Coordinates of C-alpha atoms in Angstrom, one line a residue:
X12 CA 68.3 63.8 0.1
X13 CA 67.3 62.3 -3.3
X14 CA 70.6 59.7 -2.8
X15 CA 69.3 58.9 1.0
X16 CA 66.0 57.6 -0.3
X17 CA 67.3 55.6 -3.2
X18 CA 70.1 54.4 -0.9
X19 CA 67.1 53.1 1.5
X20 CA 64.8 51.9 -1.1
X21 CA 67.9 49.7 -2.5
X22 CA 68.5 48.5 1.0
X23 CA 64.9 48.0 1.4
X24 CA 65.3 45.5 -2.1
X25 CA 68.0 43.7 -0.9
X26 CA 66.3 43.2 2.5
X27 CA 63.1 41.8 0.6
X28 CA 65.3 39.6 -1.8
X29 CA 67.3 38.2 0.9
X30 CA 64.1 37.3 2.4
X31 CA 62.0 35.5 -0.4
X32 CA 65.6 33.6 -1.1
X33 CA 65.4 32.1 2.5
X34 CA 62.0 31.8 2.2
X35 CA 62.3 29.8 -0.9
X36 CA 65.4 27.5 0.3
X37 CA 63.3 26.9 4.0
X38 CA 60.6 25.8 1.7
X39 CA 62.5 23.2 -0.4
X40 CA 64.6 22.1 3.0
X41 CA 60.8 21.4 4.0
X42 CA 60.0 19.7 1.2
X43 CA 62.8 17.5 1.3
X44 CA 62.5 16.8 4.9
X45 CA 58.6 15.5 4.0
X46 CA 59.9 13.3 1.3
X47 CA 62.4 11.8 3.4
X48 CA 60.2 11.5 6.1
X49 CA 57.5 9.8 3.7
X50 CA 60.1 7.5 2.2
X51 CA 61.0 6.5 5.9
X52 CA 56.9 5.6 7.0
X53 CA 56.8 3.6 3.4
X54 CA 59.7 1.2 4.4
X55 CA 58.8 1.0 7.7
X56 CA 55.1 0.2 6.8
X57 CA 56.8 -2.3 4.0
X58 CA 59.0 -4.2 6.6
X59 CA 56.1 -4.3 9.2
X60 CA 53.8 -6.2 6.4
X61 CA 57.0 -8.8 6.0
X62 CA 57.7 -9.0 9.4
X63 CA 53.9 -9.7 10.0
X64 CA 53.9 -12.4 7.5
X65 CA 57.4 -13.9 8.3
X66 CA 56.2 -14.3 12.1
X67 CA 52.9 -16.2 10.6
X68 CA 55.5 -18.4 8.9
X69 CA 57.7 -18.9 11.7
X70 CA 54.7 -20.2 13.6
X71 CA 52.9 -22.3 11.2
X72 CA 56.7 -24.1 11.1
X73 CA 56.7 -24.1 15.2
X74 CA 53.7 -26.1 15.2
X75 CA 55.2 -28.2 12.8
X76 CA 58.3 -28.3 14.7
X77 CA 55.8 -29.4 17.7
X78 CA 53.9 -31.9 16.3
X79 CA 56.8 -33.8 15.1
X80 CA 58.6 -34.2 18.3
X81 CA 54.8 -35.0 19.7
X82 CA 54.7 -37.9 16.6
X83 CA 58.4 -39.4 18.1
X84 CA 56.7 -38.8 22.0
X85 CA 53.2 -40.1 21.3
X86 CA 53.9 -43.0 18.9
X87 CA 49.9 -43.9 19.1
X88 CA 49.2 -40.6 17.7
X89 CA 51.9 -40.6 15.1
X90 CA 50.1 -40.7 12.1
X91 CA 47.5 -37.5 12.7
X92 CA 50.7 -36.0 14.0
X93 CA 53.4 -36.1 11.4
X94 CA 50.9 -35.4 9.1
X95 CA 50.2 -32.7 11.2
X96 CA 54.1 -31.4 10.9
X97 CA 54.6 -32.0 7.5
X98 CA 51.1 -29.4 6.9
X99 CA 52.9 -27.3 9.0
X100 CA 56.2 -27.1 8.0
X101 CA 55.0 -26.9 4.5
X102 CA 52.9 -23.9 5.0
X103 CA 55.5 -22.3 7.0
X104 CA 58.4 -22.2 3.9
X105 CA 55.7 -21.1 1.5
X106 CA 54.4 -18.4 3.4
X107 CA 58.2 -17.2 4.4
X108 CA 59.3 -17.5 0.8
X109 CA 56.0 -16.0 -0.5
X110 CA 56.2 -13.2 1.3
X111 CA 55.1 -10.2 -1.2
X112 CA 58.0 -7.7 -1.5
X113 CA 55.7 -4.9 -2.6
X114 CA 52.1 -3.5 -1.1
X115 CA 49.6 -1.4 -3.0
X116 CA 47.0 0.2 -0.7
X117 CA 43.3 0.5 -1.2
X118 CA 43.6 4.2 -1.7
X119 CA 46.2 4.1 -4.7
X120 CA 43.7 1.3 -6.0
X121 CA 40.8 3.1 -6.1
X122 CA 42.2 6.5 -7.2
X123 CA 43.9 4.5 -10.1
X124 CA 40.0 3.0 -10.6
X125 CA 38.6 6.5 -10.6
X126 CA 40.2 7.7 -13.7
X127 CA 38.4 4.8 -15.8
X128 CA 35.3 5.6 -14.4
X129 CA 35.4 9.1 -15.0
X130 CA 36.4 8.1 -19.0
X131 CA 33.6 5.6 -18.8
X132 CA 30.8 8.4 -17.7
X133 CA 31.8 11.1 -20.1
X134 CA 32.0 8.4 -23.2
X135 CA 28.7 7.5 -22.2
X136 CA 27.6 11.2 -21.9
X137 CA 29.5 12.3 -25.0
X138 CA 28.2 9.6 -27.2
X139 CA 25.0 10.0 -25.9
X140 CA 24.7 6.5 -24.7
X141 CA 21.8 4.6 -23.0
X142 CA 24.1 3.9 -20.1
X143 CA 22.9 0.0 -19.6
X144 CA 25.7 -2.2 -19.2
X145 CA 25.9 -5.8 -20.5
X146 CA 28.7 -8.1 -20.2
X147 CA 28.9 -10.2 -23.0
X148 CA 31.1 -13.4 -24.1
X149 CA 33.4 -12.3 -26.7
X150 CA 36.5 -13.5 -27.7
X151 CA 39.1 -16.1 -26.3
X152 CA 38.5 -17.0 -23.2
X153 CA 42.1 -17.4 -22.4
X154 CA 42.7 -13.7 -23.4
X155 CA 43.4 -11.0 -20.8
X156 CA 40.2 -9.9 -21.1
X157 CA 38.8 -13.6 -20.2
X158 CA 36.7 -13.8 -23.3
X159 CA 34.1 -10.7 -21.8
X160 CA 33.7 -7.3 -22.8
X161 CA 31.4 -4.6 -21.6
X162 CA 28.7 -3.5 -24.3
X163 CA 27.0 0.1 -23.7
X164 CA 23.9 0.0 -26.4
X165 CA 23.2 3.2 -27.9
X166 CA 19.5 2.8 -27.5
X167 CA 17.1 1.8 -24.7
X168 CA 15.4 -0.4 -26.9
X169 CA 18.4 -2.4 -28.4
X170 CA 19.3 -6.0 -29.0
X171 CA 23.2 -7.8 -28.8
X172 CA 25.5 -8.1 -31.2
X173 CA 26.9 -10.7 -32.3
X174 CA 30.3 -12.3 -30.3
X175 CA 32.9 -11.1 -33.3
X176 CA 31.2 -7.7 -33.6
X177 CA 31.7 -7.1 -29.8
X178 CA 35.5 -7.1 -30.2
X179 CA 36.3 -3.7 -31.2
X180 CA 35.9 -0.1 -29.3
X181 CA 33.0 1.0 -31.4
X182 CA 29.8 -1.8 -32.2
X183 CA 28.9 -0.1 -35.8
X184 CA 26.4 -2.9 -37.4
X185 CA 24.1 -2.5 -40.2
X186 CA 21.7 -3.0 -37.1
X187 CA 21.1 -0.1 -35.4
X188 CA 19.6 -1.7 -32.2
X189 CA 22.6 -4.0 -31.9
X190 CA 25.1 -0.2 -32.1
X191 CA 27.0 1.0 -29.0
X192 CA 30.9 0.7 -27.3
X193 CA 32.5 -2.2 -26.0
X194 CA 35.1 -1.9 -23.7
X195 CA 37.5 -4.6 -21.7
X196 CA 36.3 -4.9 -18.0
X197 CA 37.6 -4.3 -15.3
X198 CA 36.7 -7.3 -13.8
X199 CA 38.5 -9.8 -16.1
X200 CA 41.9 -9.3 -14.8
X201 CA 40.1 -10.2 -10.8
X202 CA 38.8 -13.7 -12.9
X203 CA 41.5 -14.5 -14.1
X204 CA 43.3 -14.5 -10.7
X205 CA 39.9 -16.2 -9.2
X206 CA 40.8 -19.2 -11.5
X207 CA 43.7 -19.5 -10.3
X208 CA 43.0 -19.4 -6.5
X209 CA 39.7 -21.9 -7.1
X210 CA 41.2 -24.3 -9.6
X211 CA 37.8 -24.7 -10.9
X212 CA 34.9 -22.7 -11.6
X213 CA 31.1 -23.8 -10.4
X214 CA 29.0 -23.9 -13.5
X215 CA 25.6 -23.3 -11.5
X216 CA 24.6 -20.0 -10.8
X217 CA 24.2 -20.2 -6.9
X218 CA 27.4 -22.5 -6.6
X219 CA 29.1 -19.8 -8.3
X220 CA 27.9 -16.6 -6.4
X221 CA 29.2 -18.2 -3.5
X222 CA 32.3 -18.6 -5.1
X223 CA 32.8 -14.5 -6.4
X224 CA 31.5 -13.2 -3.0
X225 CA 33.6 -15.4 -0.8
X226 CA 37.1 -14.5 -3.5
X227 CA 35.6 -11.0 -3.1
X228 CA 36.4 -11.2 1.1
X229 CA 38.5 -13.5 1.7
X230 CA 40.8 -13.8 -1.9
X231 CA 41.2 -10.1 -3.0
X232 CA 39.7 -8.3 0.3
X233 CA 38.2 -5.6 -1.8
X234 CA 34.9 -5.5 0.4
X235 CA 34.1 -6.7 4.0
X236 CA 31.0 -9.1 3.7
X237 CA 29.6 -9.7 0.3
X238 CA 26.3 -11.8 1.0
X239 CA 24.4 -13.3 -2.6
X240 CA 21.2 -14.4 -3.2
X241 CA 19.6 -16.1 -6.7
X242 CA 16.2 -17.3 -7.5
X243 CA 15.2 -19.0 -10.3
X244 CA 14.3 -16.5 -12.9
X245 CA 17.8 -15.5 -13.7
X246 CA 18.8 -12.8 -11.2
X247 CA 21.8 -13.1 -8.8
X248 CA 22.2 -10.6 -6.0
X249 CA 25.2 -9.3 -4.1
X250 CA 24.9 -7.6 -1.1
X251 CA 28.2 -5.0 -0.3
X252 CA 29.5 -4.1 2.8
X253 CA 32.3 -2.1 3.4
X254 CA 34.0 -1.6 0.1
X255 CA 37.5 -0.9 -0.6
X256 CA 37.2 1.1 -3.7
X257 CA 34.7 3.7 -3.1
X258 CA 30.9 3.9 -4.3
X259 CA 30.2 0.5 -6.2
X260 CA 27.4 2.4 -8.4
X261 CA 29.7 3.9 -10.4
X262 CA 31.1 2.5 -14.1
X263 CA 32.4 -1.1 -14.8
X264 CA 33.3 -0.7 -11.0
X265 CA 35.9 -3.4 -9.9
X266 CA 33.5 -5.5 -7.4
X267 CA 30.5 -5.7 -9.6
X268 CA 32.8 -6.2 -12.7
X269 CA 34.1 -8.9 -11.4
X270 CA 30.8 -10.3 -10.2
X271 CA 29.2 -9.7 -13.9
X272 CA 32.3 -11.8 -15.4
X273 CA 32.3 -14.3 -13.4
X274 CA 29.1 -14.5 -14.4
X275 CA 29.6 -14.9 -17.8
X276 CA 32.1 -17.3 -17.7
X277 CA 30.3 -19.5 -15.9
X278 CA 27.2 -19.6 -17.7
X279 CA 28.4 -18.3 -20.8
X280 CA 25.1 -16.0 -21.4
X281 CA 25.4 -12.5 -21.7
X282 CA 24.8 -10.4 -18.1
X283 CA 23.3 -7.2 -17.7
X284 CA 24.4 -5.5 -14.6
X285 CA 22.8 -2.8 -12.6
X286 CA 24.4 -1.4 -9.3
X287 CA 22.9 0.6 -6.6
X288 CA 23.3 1.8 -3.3
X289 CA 21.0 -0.7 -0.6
X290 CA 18.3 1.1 1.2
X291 CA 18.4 -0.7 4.5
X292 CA 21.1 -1.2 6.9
X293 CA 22.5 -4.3 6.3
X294 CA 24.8 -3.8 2.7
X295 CA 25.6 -0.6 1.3
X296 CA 25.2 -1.5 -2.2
X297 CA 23.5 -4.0 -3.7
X298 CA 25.0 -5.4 -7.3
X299 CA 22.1 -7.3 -9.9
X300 CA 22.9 -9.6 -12.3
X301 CA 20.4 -10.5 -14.8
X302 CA 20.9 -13.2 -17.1
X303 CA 19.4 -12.8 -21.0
X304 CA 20.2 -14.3 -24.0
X305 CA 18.1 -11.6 -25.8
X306 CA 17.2 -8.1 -25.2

C-alpha cells in the first residue's frame, strides 16, 4: 500500500514538473512572439515615417517638374516659373536625402525627461533648497551648455553669484546669500539647435518670444500652440497648450528651459522662471520669465 501511494505521489511530481516546464517554455515562446511582433510595428512605423516624407519629396520635385515644362509652354511667365521649378526641385532632393533614418517618440522623450526631474526635486528636497530657479549667464556661450546654467539659491532671501562661481555643481561663496547648486539646463541643447534653424537671434524681448514659441510648435513640435505676451516691466509670458512632455510645472522642464535660455541669451541678464498650470481654458500652463539683474 505504502509503495502505491509513493508510486502516485511520484507520478503526481512528474505530472506537476512536466506542467510548470510547458508552462515556462509557452511563456518564453510568448515572449518571443511579442518581441518579434514589436520589432515588426517599429519598422513598419519607421518605413511609414520615410515613406511619408519621401512622397512630400517626390511632390515638391513634381511641381518642380511642372513648372518647368509650364516656363518652356508659357514663355511670358518664364521667369516666376523656373524660378518656381528650380524652388521645387531643390526642396524635393533635400527633403528625399534628408529623410531622418531614426524617430524618437514623445513618450521615450519625456520618460527620459522624467528621471532628471525627479533628481532635480529630491536635490532640492535633500539639500533643503529654496526651490526658485534662475537661469544665469555663465560660461562660453559656444559650450554645450550655451553659456547658461540653472542656479537653485539656498535661501529665499538670496542674491546671484558671480558668472565664474556659477560653473560648478555646488555655489559655495564666502556669501551665504549668493550659496545654492547650479546645474546645466535642459534647455540649452533645444538653443543651440534654435540657432541653427533661425540663423539669428532677436535681441528684443518680444521679437524674441515670438521666436521660442513659434521653434517650440513649428521647429521641435514639443507643444501645440505656445502664445507669449511681454510688457514692459520685464516679464515675458508663454501660454502652453498641448504639451508633449508631460506637466510643464515640474523641474528645468524642457519647454520652459528652453524658453528661460533663450532668454538669457538674448538679453544676457539673468532669468528667474516660474511655471504653473493656467487657470482658464485657453493654455494649460503658463511659463513666467522675469528678468533681474539683482535679487
Amino acid at each position: 500500500m505504502s509503495n502505491q501511494f509513493a508510486s502516485s505521489t511520484t507520478n503526481d511530481d512528474d505530472r506537476r514538473a512536466a506542467s510548470d516546464d510547458a508552462s515556462v517554455a509557452d511563456l518564453t515562446a510568448r515572449l518571443e512572439l511579442l518581441a518579434e511582433e514589436n520589432e515588426r510595428l517599429r519598422d513598419e512605423y519607421r518605413r511609414a515615417r520615410q515613406t511619408s516624407y519621401r512622397r512630400t519629396a517626390l511632390g515638391m520635385a513634381g511641381i518642380g517638374a511642372l513648372a518647368g515644362l509650364g516656363g518652356l509652354l508659357f514663355p511670358s511667365s518664364q521667369t516666376v516659373l523656373f524660378a518656381l521649378a528650380g524652388t521645387g526641385l531643390f526642396a524635393g532632393v533635400l527633403t528625399y536625402f534628408l529623410t531622418p533614418e531614426q524617430f524618437v517618440s514623445a513618450s521615450v522623450g519625456e520618460r527620459t525627461y522624467a528621471a532628471h526631474a525627479a533628481t532635480g526635486a529630491e536635490l532640492v528636497e535633500t539639500l533643503g533648497l529654496s526651490g526658485t530657479s534662475v537661469y544665469l549667464p555663465a560660461g562660453n556661450a559656444a559650450d554645450e551648455n550655451a553659456g547658461v546654467r540653472l542656479f537653485v539659491p539656498q535661501h529665499r532671501e538670496y542674491d546671484l553669484p558671480d558668472g565664474d562661481d556659477a560653473t560648478t555643481l555646488f555655489v559655495v561663496t564666502d556669501d551665504e546669500r549668493k550659496r545654492g547648486v547650479a546645474v546645466p539646463p535642459t534647455g540649452a541643447g533645444l538653443f543651440h539647435e534654435f540657432e541653427g534653424m533661425v540663423g539669428g537671434t532677436a535681441d528684443r524681448p518680444r521679437e524674441l518670444a515670438n521666436q521660442l514659441a513659434d521653434a517650440l510648435v513649428e521647429g521641435f513640435e514639443l507643444v501645440e500652440s505656445a502664445t507669449p505676451d511681454v510688457d514692459e516691466d520685464g516679464r515675458v509670458t508663454v501660454a502652453i497648450t498641448g504639451s508633449r512632455y508631460g506637466e510643464v510645472d515640474r523641474f528645468d522642464h524642457p519647454i520652459a528651459s528652453f524658453v528661460a535660455v533663450g532668454l538669457v541669451r538674448g538679453t544676457d541678464r539673468p532669468v528667474t522662471l516660474e511655471s504653473a498650470e493656467s487657470d482658464d481654458d485657453r493654455s494649460d500652463y503658463l511659463v513666467t520669465c522675469r528678468f533681474d539683474d539683482e535679487e
